[in-house]
mmCIF file with all atom_site columns, C-alpha atoms and ligand atoms in Angstrom:
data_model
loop_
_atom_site.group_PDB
_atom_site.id
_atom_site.type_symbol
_atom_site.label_atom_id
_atom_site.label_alt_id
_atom_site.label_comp_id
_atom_site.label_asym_id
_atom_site.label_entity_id
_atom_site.label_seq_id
_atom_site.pdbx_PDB_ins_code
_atom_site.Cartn_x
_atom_site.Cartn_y
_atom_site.Cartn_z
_atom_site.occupancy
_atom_site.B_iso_or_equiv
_atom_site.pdbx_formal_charge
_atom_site.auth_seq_id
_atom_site.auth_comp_id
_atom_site.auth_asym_id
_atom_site.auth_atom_id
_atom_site.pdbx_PDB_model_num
ATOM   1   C CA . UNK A 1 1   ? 0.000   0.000  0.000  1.00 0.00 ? 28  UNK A CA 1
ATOM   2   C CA . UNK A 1 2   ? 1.450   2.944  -1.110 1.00 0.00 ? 29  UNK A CA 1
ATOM   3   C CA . UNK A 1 3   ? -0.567  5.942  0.861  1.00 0.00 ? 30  UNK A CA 1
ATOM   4   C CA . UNK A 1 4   ? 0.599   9.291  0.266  1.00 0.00 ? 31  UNK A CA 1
ATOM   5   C CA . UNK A 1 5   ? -2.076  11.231 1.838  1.00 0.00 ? 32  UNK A CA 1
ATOM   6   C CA . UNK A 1 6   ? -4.748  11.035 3.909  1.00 0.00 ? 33  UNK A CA 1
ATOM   7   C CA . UNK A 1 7   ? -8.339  12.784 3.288  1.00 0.00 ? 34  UNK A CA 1
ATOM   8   C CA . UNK A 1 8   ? -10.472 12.844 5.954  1.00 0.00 ? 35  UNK A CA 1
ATOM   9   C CA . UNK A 1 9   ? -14.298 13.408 5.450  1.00 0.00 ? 36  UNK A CA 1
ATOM   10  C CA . UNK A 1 10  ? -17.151 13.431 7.926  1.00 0.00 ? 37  UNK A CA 1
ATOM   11  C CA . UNK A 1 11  ? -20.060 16.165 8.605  1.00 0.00 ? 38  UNK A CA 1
ATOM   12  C CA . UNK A 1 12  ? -19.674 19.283 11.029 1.00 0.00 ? 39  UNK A CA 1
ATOM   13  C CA . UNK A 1 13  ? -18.991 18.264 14.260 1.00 0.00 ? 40  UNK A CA 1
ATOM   14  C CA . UNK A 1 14  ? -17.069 14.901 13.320 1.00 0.00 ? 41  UNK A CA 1
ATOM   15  C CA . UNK A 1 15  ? -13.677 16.245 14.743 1.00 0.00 ? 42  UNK A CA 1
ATOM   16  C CA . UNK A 1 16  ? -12.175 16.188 11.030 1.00 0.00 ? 43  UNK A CA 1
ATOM   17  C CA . UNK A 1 17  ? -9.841  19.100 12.246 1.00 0.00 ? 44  UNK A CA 1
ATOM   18  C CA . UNK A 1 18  ? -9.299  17.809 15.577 1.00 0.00 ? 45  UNK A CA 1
ATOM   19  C CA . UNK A 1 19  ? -7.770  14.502 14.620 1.00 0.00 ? 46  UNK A CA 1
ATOM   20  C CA . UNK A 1 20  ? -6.239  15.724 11.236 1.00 0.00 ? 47  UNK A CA 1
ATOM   21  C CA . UNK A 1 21  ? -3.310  17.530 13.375 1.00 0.00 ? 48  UNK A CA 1
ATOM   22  C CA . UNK A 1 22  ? -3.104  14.821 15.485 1.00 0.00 ? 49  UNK A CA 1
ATOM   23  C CA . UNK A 1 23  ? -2.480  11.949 13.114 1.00 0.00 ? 50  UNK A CA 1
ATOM   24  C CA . UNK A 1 24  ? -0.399  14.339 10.920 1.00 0.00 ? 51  UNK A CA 1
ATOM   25  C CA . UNK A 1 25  ? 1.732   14.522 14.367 1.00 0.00 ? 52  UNK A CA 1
ATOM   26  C CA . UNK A 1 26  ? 1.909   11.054 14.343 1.00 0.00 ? 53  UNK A CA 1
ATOM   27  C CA . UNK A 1 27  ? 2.528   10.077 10.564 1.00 0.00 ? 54  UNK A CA 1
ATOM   28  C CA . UNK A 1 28  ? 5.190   13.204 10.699 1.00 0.00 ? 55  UNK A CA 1
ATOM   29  C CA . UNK A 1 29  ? 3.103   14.567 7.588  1.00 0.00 ? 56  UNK A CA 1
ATOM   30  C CA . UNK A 1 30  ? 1.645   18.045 7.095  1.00 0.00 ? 57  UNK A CA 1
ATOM   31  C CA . UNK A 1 31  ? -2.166  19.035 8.119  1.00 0.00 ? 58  UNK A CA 1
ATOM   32  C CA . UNK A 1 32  ? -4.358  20.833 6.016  1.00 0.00 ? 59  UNK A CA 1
ATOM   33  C CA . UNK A 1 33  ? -7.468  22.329 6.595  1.00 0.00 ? 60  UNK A CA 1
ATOM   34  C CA . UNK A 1 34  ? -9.702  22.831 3.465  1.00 0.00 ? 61  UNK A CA 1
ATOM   35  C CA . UNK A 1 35  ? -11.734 25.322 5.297  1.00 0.00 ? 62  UNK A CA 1
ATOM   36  C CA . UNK A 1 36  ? -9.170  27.342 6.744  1.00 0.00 ? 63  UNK A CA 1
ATOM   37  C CA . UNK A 1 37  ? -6.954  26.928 3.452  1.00 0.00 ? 64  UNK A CA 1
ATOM   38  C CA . UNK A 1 38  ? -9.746  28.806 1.484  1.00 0.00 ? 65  UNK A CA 1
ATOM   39  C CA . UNK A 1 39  ? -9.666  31.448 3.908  1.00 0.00 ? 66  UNK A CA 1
ATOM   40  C CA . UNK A 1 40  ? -5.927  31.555 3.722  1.00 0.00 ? 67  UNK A CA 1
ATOM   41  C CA . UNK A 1 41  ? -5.843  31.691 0.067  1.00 0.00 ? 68  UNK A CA 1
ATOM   42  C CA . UNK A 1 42  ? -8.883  34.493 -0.182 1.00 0.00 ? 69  UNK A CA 1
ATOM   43  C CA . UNK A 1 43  ? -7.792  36.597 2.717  1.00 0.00 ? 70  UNK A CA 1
ATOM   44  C CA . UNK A 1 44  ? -11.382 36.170 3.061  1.00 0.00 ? 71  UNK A CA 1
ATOM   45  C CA . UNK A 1 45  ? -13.509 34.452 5.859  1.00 0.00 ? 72  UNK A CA 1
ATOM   46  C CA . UNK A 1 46  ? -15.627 31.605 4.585  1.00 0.00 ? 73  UNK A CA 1
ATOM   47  C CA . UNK A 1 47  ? -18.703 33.226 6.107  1.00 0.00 ? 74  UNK A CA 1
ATOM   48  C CA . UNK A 1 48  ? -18.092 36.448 3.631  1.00 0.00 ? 75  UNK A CA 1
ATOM   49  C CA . UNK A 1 49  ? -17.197 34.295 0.605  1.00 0.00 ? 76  UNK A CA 1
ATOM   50  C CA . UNK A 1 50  ? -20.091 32.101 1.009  1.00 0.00 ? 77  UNK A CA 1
ATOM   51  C CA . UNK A 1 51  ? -22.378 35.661 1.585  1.00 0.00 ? 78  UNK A CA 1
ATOM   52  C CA . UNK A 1 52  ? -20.693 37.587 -1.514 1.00 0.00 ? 79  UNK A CA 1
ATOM   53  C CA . UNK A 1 53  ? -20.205 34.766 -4.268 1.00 0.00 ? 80  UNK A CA 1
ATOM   54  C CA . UNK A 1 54  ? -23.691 32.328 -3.699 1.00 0.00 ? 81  UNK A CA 1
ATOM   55  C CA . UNK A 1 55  ? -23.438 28.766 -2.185 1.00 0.00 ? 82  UNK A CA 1
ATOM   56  C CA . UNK A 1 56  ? -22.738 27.517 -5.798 1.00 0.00 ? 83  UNK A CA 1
ATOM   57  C CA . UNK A 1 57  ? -19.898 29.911 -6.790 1.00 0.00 ? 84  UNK A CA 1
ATOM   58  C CA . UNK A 1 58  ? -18.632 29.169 -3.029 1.00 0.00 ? 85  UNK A CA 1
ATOM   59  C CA . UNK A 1 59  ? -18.626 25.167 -3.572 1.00 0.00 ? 86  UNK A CA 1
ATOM   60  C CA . UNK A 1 60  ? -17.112 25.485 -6.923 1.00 0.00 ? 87  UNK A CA 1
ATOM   61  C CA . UNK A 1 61  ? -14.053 27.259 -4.942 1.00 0.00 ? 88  UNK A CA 1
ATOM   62  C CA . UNK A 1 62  ? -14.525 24.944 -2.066 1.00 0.00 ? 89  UNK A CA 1
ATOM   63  C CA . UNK A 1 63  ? -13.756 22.013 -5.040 1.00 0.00 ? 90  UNK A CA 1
ATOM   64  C CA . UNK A 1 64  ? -10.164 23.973 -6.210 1.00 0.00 ? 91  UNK A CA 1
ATOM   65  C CA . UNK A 1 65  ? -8.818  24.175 -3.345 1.00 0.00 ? 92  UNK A CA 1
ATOM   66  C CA . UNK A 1 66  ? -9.844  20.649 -2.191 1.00 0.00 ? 93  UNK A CA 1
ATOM   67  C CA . UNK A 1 67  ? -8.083  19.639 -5.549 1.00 0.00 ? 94  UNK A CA 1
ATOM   68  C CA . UNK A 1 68  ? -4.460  21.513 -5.212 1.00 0.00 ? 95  UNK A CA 1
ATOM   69  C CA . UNK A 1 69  ? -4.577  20.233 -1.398 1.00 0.00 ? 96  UNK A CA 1
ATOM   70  C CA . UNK A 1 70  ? -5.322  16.781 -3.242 1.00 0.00 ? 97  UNK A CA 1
ATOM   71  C CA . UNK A 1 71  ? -1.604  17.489 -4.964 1.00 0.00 ? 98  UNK A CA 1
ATOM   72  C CA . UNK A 1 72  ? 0.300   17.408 -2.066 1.00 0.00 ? 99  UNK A CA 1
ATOM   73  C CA . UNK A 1 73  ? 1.858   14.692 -0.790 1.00 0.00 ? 100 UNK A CA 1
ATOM   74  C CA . UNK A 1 74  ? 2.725   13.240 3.168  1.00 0.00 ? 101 UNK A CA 1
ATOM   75  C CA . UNK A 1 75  ? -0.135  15.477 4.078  1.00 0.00 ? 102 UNK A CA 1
ATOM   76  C CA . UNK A 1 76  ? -3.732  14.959 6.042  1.00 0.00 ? 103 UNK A CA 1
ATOM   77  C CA . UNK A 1 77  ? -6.015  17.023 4.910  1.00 0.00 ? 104 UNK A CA 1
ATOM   78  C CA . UNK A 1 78  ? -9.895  17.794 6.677  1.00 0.00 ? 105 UNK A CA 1
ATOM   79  C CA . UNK A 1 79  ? -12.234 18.389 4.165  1.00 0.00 ? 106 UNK A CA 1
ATOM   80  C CA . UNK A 1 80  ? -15.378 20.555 4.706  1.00 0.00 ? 107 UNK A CA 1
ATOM   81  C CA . UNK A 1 81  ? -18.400 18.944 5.625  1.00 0.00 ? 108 UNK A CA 1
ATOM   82  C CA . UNK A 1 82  ? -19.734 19.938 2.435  1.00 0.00 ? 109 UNK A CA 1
ATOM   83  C CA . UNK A 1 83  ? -17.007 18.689 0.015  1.00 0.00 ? 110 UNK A CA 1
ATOM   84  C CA . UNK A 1 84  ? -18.980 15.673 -0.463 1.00 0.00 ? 111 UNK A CA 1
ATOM   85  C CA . UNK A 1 85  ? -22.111 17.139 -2.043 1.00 0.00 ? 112 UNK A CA 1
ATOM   86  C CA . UNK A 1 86  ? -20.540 17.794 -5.379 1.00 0.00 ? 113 UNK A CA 1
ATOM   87  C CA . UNK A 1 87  ? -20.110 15.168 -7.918 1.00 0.00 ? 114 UNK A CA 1
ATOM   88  C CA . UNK A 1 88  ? -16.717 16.220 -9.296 1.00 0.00 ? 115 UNK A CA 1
ATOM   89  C CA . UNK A 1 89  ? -15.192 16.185 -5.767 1.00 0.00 ? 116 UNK A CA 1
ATOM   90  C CA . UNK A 1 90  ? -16.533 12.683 -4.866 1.00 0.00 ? 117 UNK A CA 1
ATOM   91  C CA . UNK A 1 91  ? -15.096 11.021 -8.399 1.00 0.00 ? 118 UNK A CA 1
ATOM   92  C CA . UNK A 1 92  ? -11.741 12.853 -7.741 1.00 0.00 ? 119 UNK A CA 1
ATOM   93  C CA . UNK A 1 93  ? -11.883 11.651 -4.202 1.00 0.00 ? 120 UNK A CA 1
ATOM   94  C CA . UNK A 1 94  ? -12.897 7.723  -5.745 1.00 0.00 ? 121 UNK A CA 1
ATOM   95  C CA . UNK A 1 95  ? -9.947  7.595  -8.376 1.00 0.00 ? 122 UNK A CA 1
ATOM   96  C CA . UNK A 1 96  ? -7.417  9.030  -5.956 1.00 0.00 ? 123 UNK A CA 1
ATOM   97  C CA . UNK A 1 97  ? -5.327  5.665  -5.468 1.00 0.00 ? 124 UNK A CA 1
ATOM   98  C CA . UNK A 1 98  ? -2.741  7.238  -3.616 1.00 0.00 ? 125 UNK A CA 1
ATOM   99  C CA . UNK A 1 99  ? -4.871  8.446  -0.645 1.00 0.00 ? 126 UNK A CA 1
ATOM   100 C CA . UNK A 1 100 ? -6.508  6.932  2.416  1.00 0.00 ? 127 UNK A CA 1
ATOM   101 C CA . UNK A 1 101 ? -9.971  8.203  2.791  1.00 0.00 ? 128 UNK A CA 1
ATOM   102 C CA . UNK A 1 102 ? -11.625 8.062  6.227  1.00 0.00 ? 129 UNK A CA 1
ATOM   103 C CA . UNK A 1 103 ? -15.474 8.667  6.684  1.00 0.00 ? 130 UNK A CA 1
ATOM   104 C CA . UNK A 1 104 ? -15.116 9.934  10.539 1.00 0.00 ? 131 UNK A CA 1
ATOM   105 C CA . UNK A 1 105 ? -19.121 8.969  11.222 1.00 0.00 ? 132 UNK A CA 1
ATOM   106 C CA . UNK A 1 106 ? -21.304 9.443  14.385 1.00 0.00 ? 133 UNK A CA 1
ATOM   107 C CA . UNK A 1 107 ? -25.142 9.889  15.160 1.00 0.00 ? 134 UNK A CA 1
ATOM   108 C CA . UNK A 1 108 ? -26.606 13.164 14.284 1.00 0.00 ? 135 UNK A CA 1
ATOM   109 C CA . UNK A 1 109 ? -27.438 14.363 17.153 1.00 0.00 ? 136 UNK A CA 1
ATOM   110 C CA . UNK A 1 110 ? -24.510 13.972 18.950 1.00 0.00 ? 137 UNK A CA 1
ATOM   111 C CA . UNK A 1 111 ? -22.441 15.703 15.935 1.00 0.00 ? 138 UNK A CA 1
ATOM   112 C CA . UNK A 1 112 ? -24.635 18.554 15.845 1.00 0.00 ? 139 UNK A CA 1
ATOM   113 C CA . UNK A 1 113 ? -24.266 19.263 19.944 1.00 0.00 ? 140 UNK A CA 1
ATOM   114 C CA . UNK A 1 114 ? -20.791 19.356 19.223 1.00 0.00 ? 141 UNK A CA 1
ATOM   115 C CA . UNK A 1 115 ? -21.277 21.997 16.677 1.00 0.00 ? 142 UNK A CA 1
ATOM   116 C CA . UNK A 1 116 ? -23.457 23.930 19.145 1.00 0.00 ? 143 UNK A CA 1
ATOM   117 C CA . UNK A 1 117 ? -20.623 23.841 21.989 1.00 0.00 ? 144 UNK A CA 1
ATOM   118 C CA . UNK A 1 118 ? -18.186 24.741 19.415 1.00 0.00 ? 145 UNK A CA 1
ATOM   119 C CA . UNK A 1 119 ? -20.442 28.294 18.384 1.00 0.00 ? 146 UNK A CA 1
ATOM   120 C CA . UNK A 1 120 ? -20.744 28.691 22.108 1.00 0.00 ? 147 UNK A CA 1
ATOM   121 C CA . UNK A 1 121 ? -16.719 28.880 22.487 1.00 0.00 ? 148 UNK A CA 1
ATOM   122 C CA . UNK A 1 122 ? -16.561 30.995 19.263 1.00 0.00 ? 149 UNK A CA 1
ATOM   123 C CA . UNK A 1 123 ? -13.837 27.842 18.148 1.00 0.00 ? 150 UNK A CA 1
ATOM   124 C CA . UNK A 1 124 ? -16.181 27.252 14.967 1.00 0.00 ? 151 UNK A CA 1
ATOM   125 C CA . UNK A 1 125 ? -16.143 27.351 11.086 1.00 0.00 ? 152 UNK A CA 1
ATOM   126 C CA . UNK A 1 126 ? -19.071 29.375 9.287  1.00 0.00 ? 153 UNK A CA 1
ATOM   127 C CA . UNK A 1 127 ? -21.675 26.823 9.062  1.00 0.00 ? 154 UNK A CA 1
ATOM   128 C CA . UNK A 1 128 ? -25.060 27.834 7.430  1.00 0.00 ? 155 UNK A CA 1
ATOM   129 C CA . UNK A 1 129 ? -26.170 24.961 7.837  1.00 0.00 ? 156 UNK A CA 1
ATOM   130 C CA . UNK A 1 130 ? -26.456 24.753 11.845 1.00 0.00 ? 157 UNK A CA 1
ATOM   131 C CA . UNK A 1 131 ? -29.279 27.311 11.481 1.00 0.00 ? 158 UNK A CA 1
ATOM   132 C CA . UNK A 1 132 ? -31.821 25.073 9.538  1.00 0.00 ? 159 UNK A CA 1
ATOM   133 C CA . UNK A 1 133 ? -31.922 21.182 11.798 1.00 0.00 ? 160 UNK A CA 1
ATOM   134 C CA . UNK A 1 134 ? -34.313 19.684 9.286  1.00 0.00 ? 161 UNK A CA 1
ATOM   135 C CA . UNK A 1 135 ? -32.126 20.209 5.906  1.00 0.00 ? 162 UNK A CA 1
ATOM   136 C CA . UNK A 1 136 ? -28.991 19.421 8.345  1.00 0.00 ? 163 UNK A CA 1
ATOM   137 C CA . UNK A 1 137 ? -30.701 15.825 8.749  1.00 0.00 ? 164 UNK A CA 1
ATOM   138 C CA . UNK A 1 138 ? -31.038 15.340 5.295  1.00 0.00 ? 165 UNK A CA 1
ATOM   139 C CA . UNK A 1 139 ? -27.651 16.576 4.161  1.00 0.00 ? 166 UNK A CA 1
ATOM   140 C CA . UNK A 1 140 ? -26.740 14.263 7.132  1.00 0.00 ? 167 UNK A CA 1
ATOM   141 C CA . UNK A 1 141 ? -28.191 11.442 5.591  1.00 0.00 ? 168 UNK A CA 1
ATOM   142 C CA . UNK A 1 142 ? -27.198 11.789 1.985  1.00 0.00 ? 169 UNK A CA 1
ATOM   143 C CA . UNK A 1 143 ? -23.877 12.818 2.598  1.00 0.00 ? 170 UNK A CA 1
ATOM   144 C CA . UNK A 1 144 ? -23.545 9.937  4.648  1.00 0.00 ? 171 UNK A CA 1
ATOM   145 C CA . UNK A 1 145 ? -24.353 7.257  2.419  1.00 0.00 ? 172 UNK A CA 1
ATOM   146 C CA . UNK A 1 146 ? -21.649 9.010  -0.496 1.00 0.00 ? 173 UNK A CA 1
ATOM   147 C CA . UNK A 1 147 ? -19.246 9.302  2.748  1.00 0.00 ? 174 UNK A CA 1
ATOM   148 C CA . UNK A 1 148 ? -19.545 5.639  3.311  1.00 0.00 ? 175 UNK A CA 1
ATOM   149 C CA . UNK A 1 149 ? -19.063 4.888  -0.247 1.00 0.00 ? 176 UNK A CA 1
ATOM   150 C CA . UNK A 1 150 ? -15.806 6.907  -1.183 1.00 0.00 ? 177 UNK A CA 1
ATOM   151 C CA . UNK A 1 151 ? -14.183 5.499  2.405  1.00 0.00 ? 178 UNK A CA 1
ATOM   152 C CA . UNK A 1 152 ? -11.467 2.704  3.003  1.00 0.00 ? 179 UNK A CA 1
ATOM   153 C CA . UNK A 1 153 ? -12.112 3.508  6.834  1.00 0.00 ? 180 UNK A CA 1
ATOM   154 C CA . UNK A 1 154 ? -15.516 4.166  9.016  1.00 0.00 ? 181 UNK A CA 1
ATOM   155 C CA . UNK A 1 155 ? -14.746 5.439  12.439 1.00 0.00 ? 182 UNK A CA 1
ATOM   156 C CA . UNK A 1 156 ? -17.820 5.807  14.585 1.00 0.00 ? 183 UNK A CA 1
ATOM   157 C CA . UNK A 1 157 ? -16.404 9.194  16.472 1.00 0.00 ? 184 UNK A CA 1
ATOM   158 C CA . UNK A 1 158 ? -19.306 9.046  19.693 1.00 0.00 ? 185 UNK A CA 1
ATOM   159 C CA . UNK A 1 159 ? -17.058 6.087  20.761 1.00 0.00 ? 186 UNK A CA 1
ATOM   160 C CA . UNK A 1 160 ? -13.695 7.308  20.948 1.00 0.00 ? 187 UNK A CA 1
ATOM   161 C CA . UNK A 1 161 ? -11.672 10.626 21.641 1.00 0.00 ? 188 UNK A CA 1
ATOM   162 C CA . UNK A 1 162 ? -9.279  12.181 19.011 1.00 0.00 ? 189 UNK A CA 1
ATOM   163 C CA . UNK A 1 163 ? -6.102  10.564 20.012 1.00 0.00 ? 190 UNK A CA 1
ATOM   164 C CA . UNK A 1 164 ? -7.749  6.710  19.897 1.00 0.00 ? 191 UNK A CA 1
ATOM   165 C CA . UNK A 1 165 ? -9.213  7.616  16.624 1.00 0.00 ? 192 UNK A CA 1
ATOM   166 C CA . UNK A 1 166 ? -5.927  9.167  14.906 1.00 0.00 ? 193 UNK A CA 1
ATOM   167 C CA . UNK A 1 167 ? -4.362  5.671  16.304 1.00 0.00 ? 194 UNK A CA 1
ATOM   168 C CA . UNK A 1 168 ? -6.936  3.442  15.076 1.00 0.00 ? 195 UNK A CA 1
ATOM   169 C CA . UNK A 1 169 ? -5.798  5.426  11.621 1.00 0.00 ? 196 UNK A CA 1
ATOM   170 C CA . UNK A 1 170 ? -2.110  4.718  11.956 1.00 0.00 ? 197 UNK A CA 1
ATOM   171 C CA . UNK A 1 171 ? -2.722  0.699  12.692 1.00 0.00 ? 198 UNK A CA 1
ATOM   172 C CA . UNK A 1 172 ? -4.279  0.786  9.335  1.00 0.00 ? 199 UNK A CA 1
ATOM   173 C CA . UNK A 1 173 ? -1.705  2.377  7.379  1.00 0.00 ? 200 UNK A CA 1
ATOM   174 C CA . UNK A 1 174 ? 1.682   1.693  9.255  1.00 0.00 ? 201 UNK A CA 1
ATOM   175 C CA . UNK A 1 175 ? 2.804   -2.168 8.496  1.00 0.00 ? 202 UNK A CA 1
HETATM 176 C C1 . LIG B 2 .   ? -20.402 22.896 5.929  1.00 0.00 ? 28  LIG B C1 1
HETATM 177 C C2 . LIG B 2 .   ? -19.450 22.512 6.828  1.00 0.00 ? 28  LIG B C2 1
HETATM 178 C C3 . LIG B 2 .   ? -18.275 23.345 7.175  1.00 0.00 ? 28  LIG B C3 1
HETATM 179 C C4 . LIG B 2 .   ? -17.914 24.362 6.095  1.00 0.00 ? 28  LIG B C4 1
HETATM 180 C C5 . LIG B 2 .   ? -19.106 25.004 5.481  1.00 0.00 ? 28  LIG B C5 1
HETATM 181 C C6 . LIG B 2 .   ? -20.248 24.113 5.098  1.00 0.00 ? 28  LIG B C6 1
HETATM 182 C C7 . LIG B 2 .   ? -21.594 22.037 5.698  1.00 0.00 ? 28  LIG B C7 1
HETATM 183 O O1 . LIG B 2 .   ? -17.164 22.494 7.363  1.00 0.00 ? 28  LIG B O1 1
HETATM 184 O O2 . LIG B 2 .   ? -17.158 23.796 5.055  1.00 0.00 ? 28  LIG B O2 1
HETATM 185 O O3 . LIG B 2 .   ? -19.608 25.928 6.378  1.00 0.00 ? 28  LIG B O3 1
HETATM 186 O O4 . LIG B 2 .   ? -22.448 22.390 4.885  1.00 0.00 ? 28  LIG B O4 1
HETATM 187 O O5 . LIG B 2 .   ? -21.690 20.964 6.325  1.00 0.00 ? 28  LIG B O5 1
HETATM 188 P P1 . LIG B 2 .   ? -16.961 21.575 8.671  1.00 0.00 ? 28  LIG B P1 1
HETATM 189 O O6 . LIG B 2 .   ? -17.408 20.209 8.291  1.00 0.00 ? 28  LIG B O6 1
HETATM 190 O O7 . LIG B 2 .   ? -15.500 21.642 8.898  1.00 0.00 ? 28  LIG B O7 1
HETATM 191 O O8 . LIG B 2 .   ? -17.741 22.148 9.756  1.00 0.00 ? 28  LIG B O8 1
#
């Protein structure tokens, strides 16, 4: 097996940017945040990007920055909850050989408390999506089922804490 990066995917609240740093730690690799990698790039918060271009316009920049983090190589990168819900990202994601996806998966509810506690501590991304719960569930859903389908590795994330699950990531890929 010849892994050269891993993508992890999940939806808000799955601790994609809590364990990315954590296994990149352990791997010795480089983390990158799509999220905070668009803001980096724009000089622009997600929140204003997402307000001034349109959700579409917004995803379609989402997808080019998922794609030049998807050159790099020895890197984790945390992918926006959202990444998923474009067909272009989930092929690229499919015929990357080269990279270890992992669908970090838990119950709704749970993942959306976690998203409220996060808002509460001001330590959150700009998610639209927290203020509408019933088209959260069904992006939950949906997103879950193409999650599950692009992933080498489901981690249920209610059962273990950051460290254990950035572990359970390294028995997979170290020999
Ligand atoms: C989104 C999740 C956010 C962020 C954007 C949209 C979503 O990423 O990309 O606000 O629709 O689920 P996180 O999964 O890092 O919260």
């Amino acid at each position: 097996m010849n892994i050269r990066r891993v993508v992890l995917t999940g939806f808000m609240g799955s601790g994609k940017s809590t364990v990315g740093p954590l296994l990149a730690d352990a791997l010795g690799w480089n983390f990158v945040d799509v999220d905070q990698e668009i803001e980096s790039r724009s000089g622009a918060s997600a929140s204003f990007l997402f307000q001034t271009l349109g959700e579409a316009a917004f995803r379609g920049y989402e997808f080019s920055v998922m794609s030049m983090c998807l050159d790099t190589t020895e890197t984790v990168i945390a992918l926006g909850g959202a990444a998923v819900d474009l067909d272009i990202a989930r092929r690229l994601l499919s015929v990357c050989n080269d990279c270890w996806i992992v669908f970090l998966d838990g119950p709704f509810d749970v993942l959306i408390a976690r998203c409220l506690s996060q808002e509460g501590s001001g330590d959150a991304t700009y998610r639209p999506l927290l203020r509408d719960r019933e088209a959260a569930l069904a992006h939950y859903a949906i997103r879950r089922e193409w999650n599950r389908e692009i992933a080498q590795q489901i981690i249920d994330v209610s059962r273990s804490a950051g460290e254990a699950i950035a572990a359970s990531i390294v028995n997979r890929l170290l020999p």
